[in-house]
Short mmCIF file of C-alpha atoms in Angstrom, two decimals:
data_model
loop_
_atom_site.label_atom_id
_atom_site.label_comp_id
_atom_site.label_asym_id
_atom_site.label_seq_id
_atom_site.Cartn_x
_atom_site.Cartn_y
_atom_site.Cartn_z
CA UNK A 350 77.80 80.38 77.68
CA UNK A 351 79.47 82.89 76.05
CA UNK A 352 82.99 82.40 75.34
CA UNK A 353 86.00 83.31 72.99
CA UNK A 354 88.70 81.70 70.94
CA UNK A 355 91.79 82.44 70.10
CA UNK A 356 93.28 79.66 67.60
CA UNK A 357 96.62 81.05 67.48
CA UNK A 358 98.51 81.00 70.38
CA UNK A 359 101.53 82.91 68.72
CA UNK A 360 101.59 85.32 65.50
CA UNK A 361 104.83 86.08 64.15
CA UNK A 362 105.48 88.93 61.47
CA UNK A 363 108.06 90.80 59.25
CA UNK A 364 107.89 94.74 59.97
CA UNK A 365 105.91 96.82 57.14
CA UNK A 366 103.99 93.88 56.64
CA UNK A 367 99.91 93.14 57.20
CA UNK A 368 99.25 91.17 60.80
CA UNK A 369 96.24 89.26 61.65
CA UNK A 370 95.42 88.27 64.65
CA UNK A 371 92.47 85.48 64.83
CA UNK A 372 89.30 85.78 67.14
CA UNK A 373 85.98 83.56 67.01
CA UNK A 374 83.17 83.89 69.51
CA UNK A 375 79.86 82.06 71.12
CA UNK A 376 77.00 83.75 72.32
CA UNK A 377 73.38 82.43 72.28
CA UNK A 378 72.16 85.99 70.85
CA UNK A 379 74.07 89.55 69.90
CA UNK A 380 77.50 89.83 70.93
CA UNK A 381 79.55 92.69 71.79
CA UNK A 382 83.38 92.26 71.09
CA UNK A 383 86.54 93.83 72.27
CA UNK A 384 90.34 93.97 71.92
CA UNK A 385 92.64 94.53 74.00
CA UNK A 386 96.50 94.61 74.35
CA UNK A 387 98.72 93.95 77.22
CA UNK A 388 102.60 95.26 77.08
CA UNK A 389 105.15 93.02 79.31
CA UNK A 390 104.48 93.73 83.19
CA UNK A 391 101.63 96.07 82.35
CA UNK A 392 97.82 95.70 82.52
CA UNK A 393 95.44 95.39 79.12
CA UNK A 394 94.37 98.98 77.64
CA UNK A 395 91.17 98.92 75.44
CA UNK A 396 92.36 98.78 71.47
CA UNK A 397 88.72 98.70 70.03
CA UNK A 398 85.22 97.51 70.37
CA UNK A 399 82.20 96.35 68.67
CA UNK A 400 78.79 96.92 69.44
CA UNK A 401 76.28 97.23 66.41
CA UNK A 402 76.62 99.22 62.87
CA UNK A 403 79.81 98.77 60.93
CA UNK A 404 81.64 95.62 60.72
CA UNK A 405 84.50 97.24 60.03
CA UNK A 406 85.86 98.98 63.40
CA UNK A 407 88.54 101.19 64.04
CA UNK A 408 90.74 101.64 67.18
CA UNK A 409 94.17 102.90 68.28
CA UNK A 410 97.19 102.62 67.39
CA UNK A 411 96.04 102.12 63.59
CA UNK A 412 94.39 98.63 64.58
CA UNK A 413 91.31 98.00 62.77
CA UNK A 414 88.90 94.66 63.49
CA UNK A 415 86.58 93.03 61.31
CA UNK A 416 83.36 91.58 62.43
CA UNK A 417 81.73 88.63 60.88
CA UNK A 418 78.16 87.48 61.75
CA UNK A 419 78.39 84.49 59.67
CA UNK A 420 81.46 83.36 60.48
CA UNK A 421 81.34 84.36 64.35
CA UNK A 422 84.23 85.79 64.05
CA UNK A 423 86.02 89.22 64.92
CA UNK A 424 89.59 89.10 63.82
CA UNK A 425 91.97 92.34 64.47
CA UNK A 426 93.96 93.71 61.80
CA UNK A 427 96.80 95.92 60.92
CA UNK A 428 98.06 96.97 57.48
CA UNK A 429 101.47 97.61 58.07
CA UNK A 430 103.33 95.57 61.48
CA UNK A 431 105.52 97.53 63.56
CA UNK A 432 108.31 96.44 65.75
CA UNK A 433 106.35 98.08 68.57
CA UNK A 434 103.45 96.47 67.92
CA UNK A 435 105.04 93.11 69.58
CA UNK A 436 102.56 92.25 72.47
CA UNK A 437 100.14 90.03 73.84
CA UNK A 438 96.39 90.38 72.25
CA UNK A 439 93.19 89.28 74.33
CA UNK A 440 89.47 89.08 72.25
CA UNK A 441 86.89 89.61 74.64
CA UNK A 442 82.64 89.25 74.41
CA UNK A 443 80.03 89.53 76.14
CA UNK A 444 76.41 89.14 75.46
CA UNK A 445 73.62 91.83 74.87
CA UNK A 446 71.42 91.94 77.90
CA UNK A 447 73.65 89.18 79.87
CA UNK A 448 74.51 90.34 83.27
CA UNK A 449 76.08 94.02 83.65
CA UNK A 450 80.00 93.85 83.70
CA UNK A 451 80.34 89.85 82.43
CA UNK A 452 83.55 89.81 80.14
CA UNK A 453 84.70 86.58 78.77
CA UNK A 454 88.43 86.45 77.53
CA UNK A 455 90.07 84.82 74.90
CA UNK A 456 93.63 82.78 76.05
CA UNK A 457 95.50 85.81 73.99
CA UNK A 458 97.41 85.57 70.92
CA UNK A 459 101.31 86.33 71.75
CA UNK A 460 102.25 88.98 68.96
CA UNK A 461 106.13 89.24 67.46
CA UNK A 462 106.40 91.45 64.65
CA UNK A 463 110.51 91.03 63.84
CA UNK A 464 112.63 94.20 62.00
CA UNK B 190 94.52 111.26 86.84
CA UNK B 191 96.55 108.29 87.71
CA UNK B 192 93.35 105.84 85.87
CA UNK B 193 93.47 102.39 87.74
CA UNK B 194 95.64 101.82 90.95
CA UNK B 195 97.01 98.53 92.67
CA UNK B 196 99.06 97.90 95.51
CA UNK B 197 100.90 96.61 96.37
CA UNK B 198 102.67 95.30 93.11
CA UNK B 199 104.16 92.07 94.19
CA UNK B 200 103.56 89.72 97.30
CA UNK B 201 104.65 86.14 98.48
CA UNK B 202 102.56 84.57 101.50
CA UNK B 203 102.92 81.09 102.89
CA UNK B 204 99.63 79.12 102.72
CA UNK B 205 97.45 80.01 104.79
CA UNK B 206 98.02 83.65 105.16
CA UNK B 207 95.64 86.29 104.46
CA UNK B 208 96.35 89.48 102.62
CA UNK B 209 93.87 92.18 100.94
CA UNK B 210 94.83 93.55 97.48
CA UNK B 211 93.79 97.13 96.72
CA UNK B 212 92.29 99.15 94.16
CA UNK B 213 91.14 102.60 93.64
CA UNK B 214 90.05 104.54 90.44
CA UNK B 215 89.83 108.23 89.82
CA UNK B 216 87.71 108.48 86.47
CA UNK B 217 84.46 108.12 88.65
CA UNK B 218 83.38 105.56 87.18
CA UNK B 219 80.44 102.87 88.67
CA UNK B 220 81.43 99.30 87.91
CA UNK B 221 84.76 98.17 89.25
CA UNK B 222 86.12 94.33 88.49
CA UNK B 223 88.60 91.87 89.86
CA UNK B 224 90.48 89.08 87.49
CA UNK B 225 93.02 86.93 87.80
CA UNK B 226 95.75 85.83 84.73
CA UNK B 227 97.34 82.72 84.75
CA UNK B 228 99.36 81.29 81.96
CA UNK B 229 97.41 80.03 78.62
CA UNK B 230 94.09 81.28 80.31
CA UNK B 231 93.36 84.36 79.73
CA UNK B 232 91.79 86.74 82.48
CA UNK B 233 88.78 85.43 84.84
CA UNK B 234 86.32 87.23 86.57
CA UNK B 235 86.85 86.77 90.60
CA UNK B 236 83.87 89.24 91.72
CA UNK B 237 82.52 92.30 90.35
CA UNK B 238 80.81 95.40 91.37
CA UNK B 239 78.09 96.86 88.92
CA UNK B 240 77.93 100.25 91.35
CA UNK B 241 78.72 101.36 94.76
CA UNK B 242 77.02 98.94 97.69
CA UNK B 243 76.72 96.38 94.95
CA UNK B 244 79.32 93.18 94.63
CA UNK B 245 78.56 89.97 92.92
CA UNK B 246 80.51 86.42 92.01
CA UNK B 247 81.98 86.00 88.68
CA UNK B 248 83.49 82.83 87.31
CA UNK B 249 86.48 82.10 89.97
CA UNK B 250 84.88 83.61 93.22
CA UNK B 251 85.96 80.47 95.68
CA UNK B 252 88.88 81.55 97.88
CA UNK B 253 88.47 85.34 97.61
CA UNK B 254 85.92 87.90 99.11
CA UNK B 255 85.63 91.87 98.04
CA UNK B 256 84.57 94.97 99.68
CA UNK B 257 83.92 98.03 97.18
CA UNK B 258 84.56 100.34 100.57
CA UNK B 259 83.08 103.54 98.52
CA UNK B 260 83.17 104.89 95.10
CA UNK B 261 86.94 104.97 94.31
CA UNK B 262 87.68 101.73 95.58
CA UNK B 263 87.57 98.22 95.81
CA UNK B 264 89.30 95.68 97.87
CA UNK B 265 90.12 91.87 97.13
CA UNK B 266 90.63 89.76 99.86
CA UNK B 267 92.36 86.37 100.28
CA UNK B 268 91.33 84.49 103.93
CA UNK B 269 93.57 81.77 103.59
CA UNK B 270 95.87 81.41 100.69
CA UNK B 271 96.75 78.62 98.67
CA UNK B 272 99.17 77.68 96.13
CA UNK B 273 96.62 77.56 93.36
CA UNK B 274 96.32 81.22 94.19
CA UNK B 275 99.37 81.95 92.73
CA UNK B 276 98.56 84.38 89.91
CA UNK B 277 98.69 88.09 88.63
CA UNK B 278 95.50 90.05 89.84
CA UNK B 279 94.02 92.74 88.01
CA UNK B 280 91.36 95.25 89.25
CA UNK B 281 89.56 97.08 86.33
CA UNK B 282 86.46 99.85 85.95
CA UNK B 283 84.26 101.39 83.64
CA UNK B 284 81.28 103.32 83.27
CA UNK B 285 77.83 101.93 84.79
CA UNK B 286 76.82 99.64 81.42
CA UNK B 287 72.91 100.51 81.91
CA UNK B 288 73.92 103.65 79.86
CA UNK B 289 75.85 102.34 77.09
CA UNK B 290 78.55 99.62 76.67
CA UNK B 291 82.34 101.10 77.57
CA UNK B 292 85.39 99.48 77.85
CA UNK B 293 87.26 98.68 80.83
CA UNK B 294 89.85 100.69 82.16
CA UNK B 295 93.12 98.05 84.32
CA UNK B 296 95.43 98.74 86.73
CA UNK B 297 99.31 97.55 86.60
CA UNK B 298 98.59 94.46 88.54
CA UNK B 299 99.72 92.47 91.65
CA UNK B 300 101.89 89.62 91.20
CA UNK B 301 101.01 87.23 93.86
CA UNK B 302 103.19 84.11 94.89
CA UNK B 303 101.55 81.51 97.24
CA UNK B 304 104.09 79.25 98.86
#
């Protein structure tokens, strides 16, 4: 079975500091991995995805994520956090070759960036 | 280009009542999805439609039915609402995955309360 774990419900960071939001996954084959962001009372917005190739993936709004196959992780990072980055972040996975459209989401991590 | 639209934005139902949540997309996407979001549980897939004319069950289909009316529209119906169906419902769409792995685009959500 496919699953995603986001071990931290909340991450707090000061503006200007680097941020990391953690994600680990479990699939029996090769994964496709995604990060989405949700601002209050809005739908999810796509940030970035890993399909294959370079382990460091760059996405929207200055975010990047590092795929680590040996640690089955896909942590979201940003070198310098902004107050406007405060939102709910979701990691999602699906397995290569699995049924079309079946994304499995983590429970979400609330990121708060204080001034 | 409105993206993915959902109606209504808010709804309160009494137990046993029925209703249909509407979703439409103007991005010419083949695949459409319905999710529910509950606190601390992330998003869970209810039903999806890989292409016009097909629908399949997701993780939590019980109590719901769907209709892929045409390529643009994908509706979700609650035949007899229960308090356990109190949730925020999101519709999403994406390109058809046999031609690649594409991100999903989400609507703004419908907040449903069943009393």
